[in-house]
Amino acid sequence: MYPIVRVNKKHLLENIRAVTALCVAKKIAVTGVTKVFGGDPEIAAVYVEGGITRLGDSRVDNLKLLKGLDAEKWLIRPPMMSEVNDLVTYADASLNSELATIQAINDAAIAKGKVHKVILMVDLGDIREGFIDHEELIDVARKTEEMEGVHLYGIGVNLTCFSFIQSDSEKMAALAELSKTVGERIGRELEVVSGGNSATLDLMMKGGVSEGVNNLRLGESLLFGKERANYTFLPGTRKDVFTLECEIVELKEKPSVPWGTVGVDSYGNSPTFTDRGMRLKAICALGKQDFDVETSVPVDENIIILGASSDHLMLDVTDSKRGYKVGETIQLQLGYFSTMRAFTSRYVRKVYMD
């Protein structure tokens, strides 16, 4: 049954070793982010095989799936109050920006006889999570240090995910300096200074990450072999870890341009079409709930993706040399969001290749 996502674990392992080697050379440890593939333990196990000792996810439910792996587990999104008990059970550490939540984590950890590690987030311009007021962050750090059920593990920043503010030397220097200040106020050095995600790699390789920043939370670079600042592929990496196969259910010559009055889509936009004349078009049993059109590329370079509805993928196969037939499959190379949707969809089977 199709559609199927094929996961090339050998190529993933190559990516992990290549990217972590780049980071180790700069004295930076990696937290491997598992949210793209829904915390699938078979894929996360490849992270651990590649030498990654910290795993991060934005869902506690995904961290539950990772409990059998020998790695420190991080929740990389500020915790919800309603999930604090599960957080303490399944995560070793979490990124936080609210004192009330930290207090709740402290209470839950004490009740379970545990100590939970806390990383305080600072906002350096992306206006997502984190403290803007540095004095407030220092005050929360001091109060966290006094709690018995939590351990102040470090500080971190996130950039490029909401406002797409880029990581730069000035921001990394500010993060490192803030870490020193917090350390001075609490009387000890922080263990973790987390400088962001795959968008910081380009800056790191150019020597722009300040000494003292010792961690990056990486997902896209490990899985797809590219950094996010310029979307360039990293040396020694592969881009073909995830391949989606979908089955052709209709194959007919049709006009390039529809006829009739054009309405709007579900987002209120009117579609536009390029007139290429009569073309051979394939419809595959795959839709937007299963993958992302914008971050998918046909393996057959002569195929054009025309678009998709919720459960139909429309392709122009006129120029292909393959001579496709109904019932045959077409392969798509998946990017970040396409992989995320495929692993979220229960209609897409997952097959693992060693």
XYZ file of C-alpha atoms in Angstrom:
354
model
C 0.000 0.000 0.000
C 1.169 3.495 -0.869
C 2.166 6.202 -0.073
C 5.414 5.106 1.586
C 8.261 7.096 3.122
C 11.566 5.269 2.770
C 14.156 6.234 5.399
C 17.785 5.649 4.422
C 19.406 5.105 7.810
C 22.891 4.690 6.328
C 22.743 8.115 4.709
C 21.335 9.620 7.894
C 24.256 8.213 9.857
C 26.642 9.797 7.347
C 24.931 13.158 7.908
C 25.100 12.858 11.674
C 28.792 12.051 11.673
C 29.606 14.832 9.194
C 27.651 17.538 11.009
C 28.692 16.577 14.535
C 32.336 16.540 13.390
C 31.953 20.151 12.237
C 30.530 21.066 15.648
C 33.094 19.121 17.696
C 35.852 20.972 15.850
C 34.372 24.195 17.274
C 33.877 22.685 20.771
C 30.101 22.623 20.381
C 27.919 19.677 21.438
C 24.776 18.693 19.542
C 21.258 18.116 20.794
C 19.601 16.056 18.061
C 16.063 17.285 17.396
C 13.552 14.498 16.725
C 10.310 16.428 16.181
C 10.466 16.312 12.355
C 9.938 12.553 12.403
C 7.548 12.523 15.359
C 10.059 11.072 17.814
C 10.284 7.809 15.849
C 12.642 5.745 18.053
C 14.102 3.792 15.116
C 15.357 7.011 13.540
C 16.367 8.552 16.874
C 18.451 5.429 17.540
C 20.580 6.391 14.525
C 21.293 9.728 16.248
C 22.566 7.837 19.287
C 24.571 5.438 17.097
C 26.209 8.500 15.527
C 27.392 9.719 18.936
C 24.647 12.175 19.893
C 24.002 12.036 23.649
C 21.150 14.564 23.886
C 17.791 14.314 22.113
C 15.302 17.172 21.897
C 11.645 17.322 20.922
C 8.811 19.849 21.166
C 6.237 17.250 22.264
C 6.280 15.304 25.530
C 4.370 12.535 23.720
C 7.355 12.120 21.404
C 9.776 12.034 24.326
C 7.777 9.129 25.728
C 8.693 7.172 22.607
C 12.398 7.806 23.262
C 12.490 6.492 26.826
C 14.408 3.356 25.818
C 17.317 5.281 24.265
C 20.454 6.053 26.254
C 20.457 9.827 25.847
C 19.453 12.906 27.801
C 15.956 14.040 26.743
C 15.101 17.741 26.319
C 11.716 19.368 25.781
C 12.698 22.182 23.400
C 9.469 24.165 23.693
C 8.403 25.922 26.930
C 6.313 23.372 28.869
C 2.572 23.653 29.335
C 1.402 23.678 32.952
C -0.927 20.812 32.101
C 1.968 18.531 31.093
C 4.386 19.179 33.950
C 3.923 15.759 35.577
C 4.624 13.942 32.314
C 7.478 16.325 31.587
C 9.268 15.360 34.792
C 8.656 11.683 34.051
C 9.884 11.602 30.454
C 12.245 14.579 30.054
C 15.537 15.261 31.787
C 15.625 18.937 30.816
C 13.429 21.644 29.319
C 13.647 25.149 27.865
C 11.787 27.651 30.041
C 10.814 31.312 30.138
C 8.218 31.514 32.949
C 9.007 31.399 36.671
C 5.557 30.009 37.501
C 6.166 27.041 35.216
C 9.587 26.405 36.721
C 8.016 26.426 40.195
C 5.445 23.868 39.029
C 8.218 21.696 37.576
C 10.111 21.988 40.862
C 7.090 20.817 42.852
C 6.393 17.897 40.495
C 10.039 16.831 40.537
C 10.203 16.874 44.337
C 7.030 14.767 44.500
C 8.652 12.206 42.186
C 12.026 12.284 43.933
C 13.715 13.774 40.859
C 15.730 16.819 39.850
C 14.795 18.351 36.487
C 17.277 20.454 34.515
C 16.160 23.933 33.418
C 17.536 26.001 30.535
C 16.386 29.622 30.591
C 15.640 31.147 27.194
C 16.643 34.682 26.229
C 14.999 36.552 23.337
C 17.649 38.243 21.189
C 15.337 39.625 18.536
C 13.216 36.864 17.001
C 10.330 37.750 19.377
C 9.424 34.153 20.031
C 10.099 32.604 23.470
C 12.532 34.005 26.012
C 13.316 36.895 28.347
C 13.879 40.319 26.806
C 14.640 41.919 30.175
C 18.017 40.496 31.173
C 17.628 41.564 34.786
C 14.403 39.563 34.920
C 16.252 36.543 33.524
C 18.996 36.919 36.153
C 16.393 37.200 38.898
C 14.625 34.053 37.673
C 18.004 32.307 37.456
C 18.722 33.114 41.110
C 15.298 31.883 42.208
C 15.659 28.713 40.130
C 19.047 28.068 41.708
C 17.422 28.117 45.144
C 14.874 25.415 44.252
C 15.481 21.787 45.248
C 13.586 19.985 42.492
C 15.218 21.750 39.554
C 18.792 22.388 38.507
C 19.716 25.519 36.570
C 21.431 23.836 33.621
C 22.065 26.818 31.363
C 20.663 29.462 29.054
C 19.729 29.379 25.392
C 18.391 31.357 22.454
C 16.248 30.639 19.428
C 16.521 32.569 16.161
C 15.138 32.352 12.572
C 12.015 30.334 13.449
C 9.412 33.100 13.700
C 10.725 36.488 12.585
C 13.648 34.888 10.708
C 16.162 37.088 12.501
C 19.582 35.700 11.655
C 22.187 34.544 14.109
C 25.247 36.790 14.113
C 28.453 37.320 16.076
C 26.959 40.142 18.127
C 24.026 38.023 19.286
C 26.262 35.050 20.122
C 28.601 37.347 22.068
C 25.612 38.723 23.994
C 24.482 35.189 24.848
C 27.955 34.183 26.044
C 28.273 37.343 28.129
C 24.855 36.828 29.667
C 25.882 33.305 30.613
C 28.925 34.696 32.422
C 26.774 37.248 34.242
C 24.302 34.604 35.391
C 27.187 32.424 36.507
C 28.638 35.251 38.564
C 25.293 35.938 40.227
C 24.707 32.305 41.229
C 28.332 31.564 42.069
C 29.075 28.859 39.474
C 29.405 28.339 35.728
C 26.432 27.166 33.695
C 26.909 23.832 31.941
C 24.928 24.627 28.782
C 24.894 27.722 26.584
C 22.691 26.770 23.627
C 23.197 29.028 20.619
C 20.220 28.049 18.517
C 19.505 25.690 15.641
C 20.743 24.725 12.177
C 20.691 28.402 11.150
C 23.709 29.021 13.418
C 25.923 26.481 11.620
C 27.087 28.826 8.862
C 28.133 31.397 11.456
C 29.854 28.667 13.478
C 31.881 27.434 10.493
C 33.016 31.015 9.807
C 34.257 31.357 13.382
C 31.520 33.763 14.433
C 30.187 31.863 17.457
C 31.686 33.201 20.673
C 33.702 31.042 23.034
C 31.374 29.869 25.763
C 28.507 28.945 23.451
C 28.753 25.154 23.652
C 25.524 23.674 22.277
C 23.326 23.720 19.173
C 19.906 22.102 18.794
C 20.039 20.545 15.325
C 17.368 18.828 13.262
C 17.321 20.037 9.656
C 21.084 19.843 9.174
C 21.260 16.272 10.479
C 18.308 15.048 8.439
C 18.740 16.960 5.184
C 22.411 17.944 5.222
C 21.973 21.704 5.018
C 22.271 24.728 7.230
C 19.355 27.151 7.423
C 20.971 30.583 7.110
C 21.734 30.284 3.392
C 20.177 26.847 2.762
C 23.465 25.434 1.498
C 24.402 21.771 1.781
C 27.140 20.943 4.270
C 30.290 19.055 3.254
C 30.010 15.277 3.446
C 26.210 15.202 3.805
C 23.384 13.558 1.862
C 20.013 15.072 0.925
C 18.231 11.783 0.193
C 17.459 10.429 3.677
C 13.665 10.635 3.154
C 12.015 9.546 -0.102
C 8.246 9.440 -0.572
C 6.676 7.021 -3.070
C 3.130 7.648 -4.284
C 0.967 5.692 -6.712
C -0.486 6.991 -9.974
C -4.296 6.674 -10.069
C -4.971 8.643 -13.270
C -2.852 9.381 -16.354
C -4.420 11.506 -19.107
C -3.662 14.291 -21.544
C -5.337 17.484 -20.358
C -5.096 21.230 -21.027
C -2.626 23.251 -18.947
C -5.261 25.869 -18.167
C -8.650 25.112 -16.589
C -11.860 26.441 -18.090
C -14.740 28.194 -16.336
C -14.901 30.848 -13.634
C -11.904 30.660 -11.262
C -12.766 30.863 -7.568
C -10.497 30.957 -4.508
C -8.791 28.243 -2.485
C -9.215 27.507 1.230
C -6.940 30.454 2.053
C -8.829 32.929 -0.125
C -6.241 32.934 -2.936
C -6.974 32.559 -6.648
C -4.679 30.047 -8.392
C -2.714 30.953 -11.531
C -1.760 28.605 -14.390
C 0.912 28.591 -17.115
C -0.355 27.688 -20.584
C 1.842 24.890 -21.928
C -0.831 23.464 -24.203
C -2.004 19.874 -23.916
C 0.120 17.900 -21.422
C 0.279 14.372 -20.043
C -0.784 14.648 -16.433
C -0.574 12.128 -13.623
C -2.683 12.190 -10.467
C -1.212 10.408 -7.447
C -3.035 9.255 -4.310
C -1.311 11.760 -2.039
C -2.406 15.105 -0.655
C -1.601 18.085 1.511
C -2.458 16.203 4.685
C 0.348 13.747 3.837
C 3.157 15.987 2.565
C 4.125 19.574 1.728
C 4.167 20.579 -1.948
C 6.654 23.434 -1.514
C 9.329 21.300 0.178
C 9.152 18.254 -2.107
C 11.094 17.640 -5.320
C 10.484 14.821 -7.842
C 13.418 12.411 -8.106
C 12.668 12.326 -11.850
C 13.878 15.816 -12.783
C 11.610 15.908 -15.859
C 8.435 15.876 -13.758
C 6.721 19.154 -12.837
C 4.656 19.395 -9.660
C 1.503 21.314 -10.582
C -0.100 21.356 -7.134
C -2.154 19.350 -4.707
C -5.496 19.239 -2.958
C -6.081 17.485 0.356
C -5.712 14.009 -1.174
C -4.708 14.443 -4.864
C -1.244 15.314 -6.218
C -1.196 16.675 -9.783
C 1.967 16.177 -11.846
C 3.033 16.999 -15.404
C 4.944 13.941 -16.686
C 5.028 14.923 -20.376
C 8.804 15.377 -20.553
C 9.722 12.281 -18.582
C 11.581 9.483 -20.372
C 10.126 6.871 -18.005
C 6.778 6.211 -19.690
C 4.726 5.946 -16.510
C 1.566 3.832 -16.251
C -1.420 3.786 -13.910
C -0.507 1.739 -10.836
C 3.200 2.636 -10.989
C 4.830 4.931 -8.452
C 6.589 8.273 -8.517
C 9.276 9.243 -6.025
C 9.609 12.584 -4.268
C 12.633 13.794 -2.315
C 11.346 15.297 0.916
C 12.451 18.416 2.730
C 11.775 19.588 6.290
C 8.044 20.338 6.318
C 7.186 17.577 3.880
C 8.881 15.021 6.123
C 7.104 16.445 9.165
C 3.690 16.049 7.526
C 4.487 12.562 6.233
C 5.415 11.372 9.714
C 2.349 13.030 11.216
C 0.016 11.403 8.673
C -1.236 7.945 9.630
C -1.903 7.304 5.942
C 1.811 7.239 5.037
C 3.689 3.992 5.758
C 7.271 4.170 6.974
C 9.922 1.778 5.675
C 13.492 1.727 7.025
C 16.541 0.942 4.892
C 19.838 -0.013 6.527
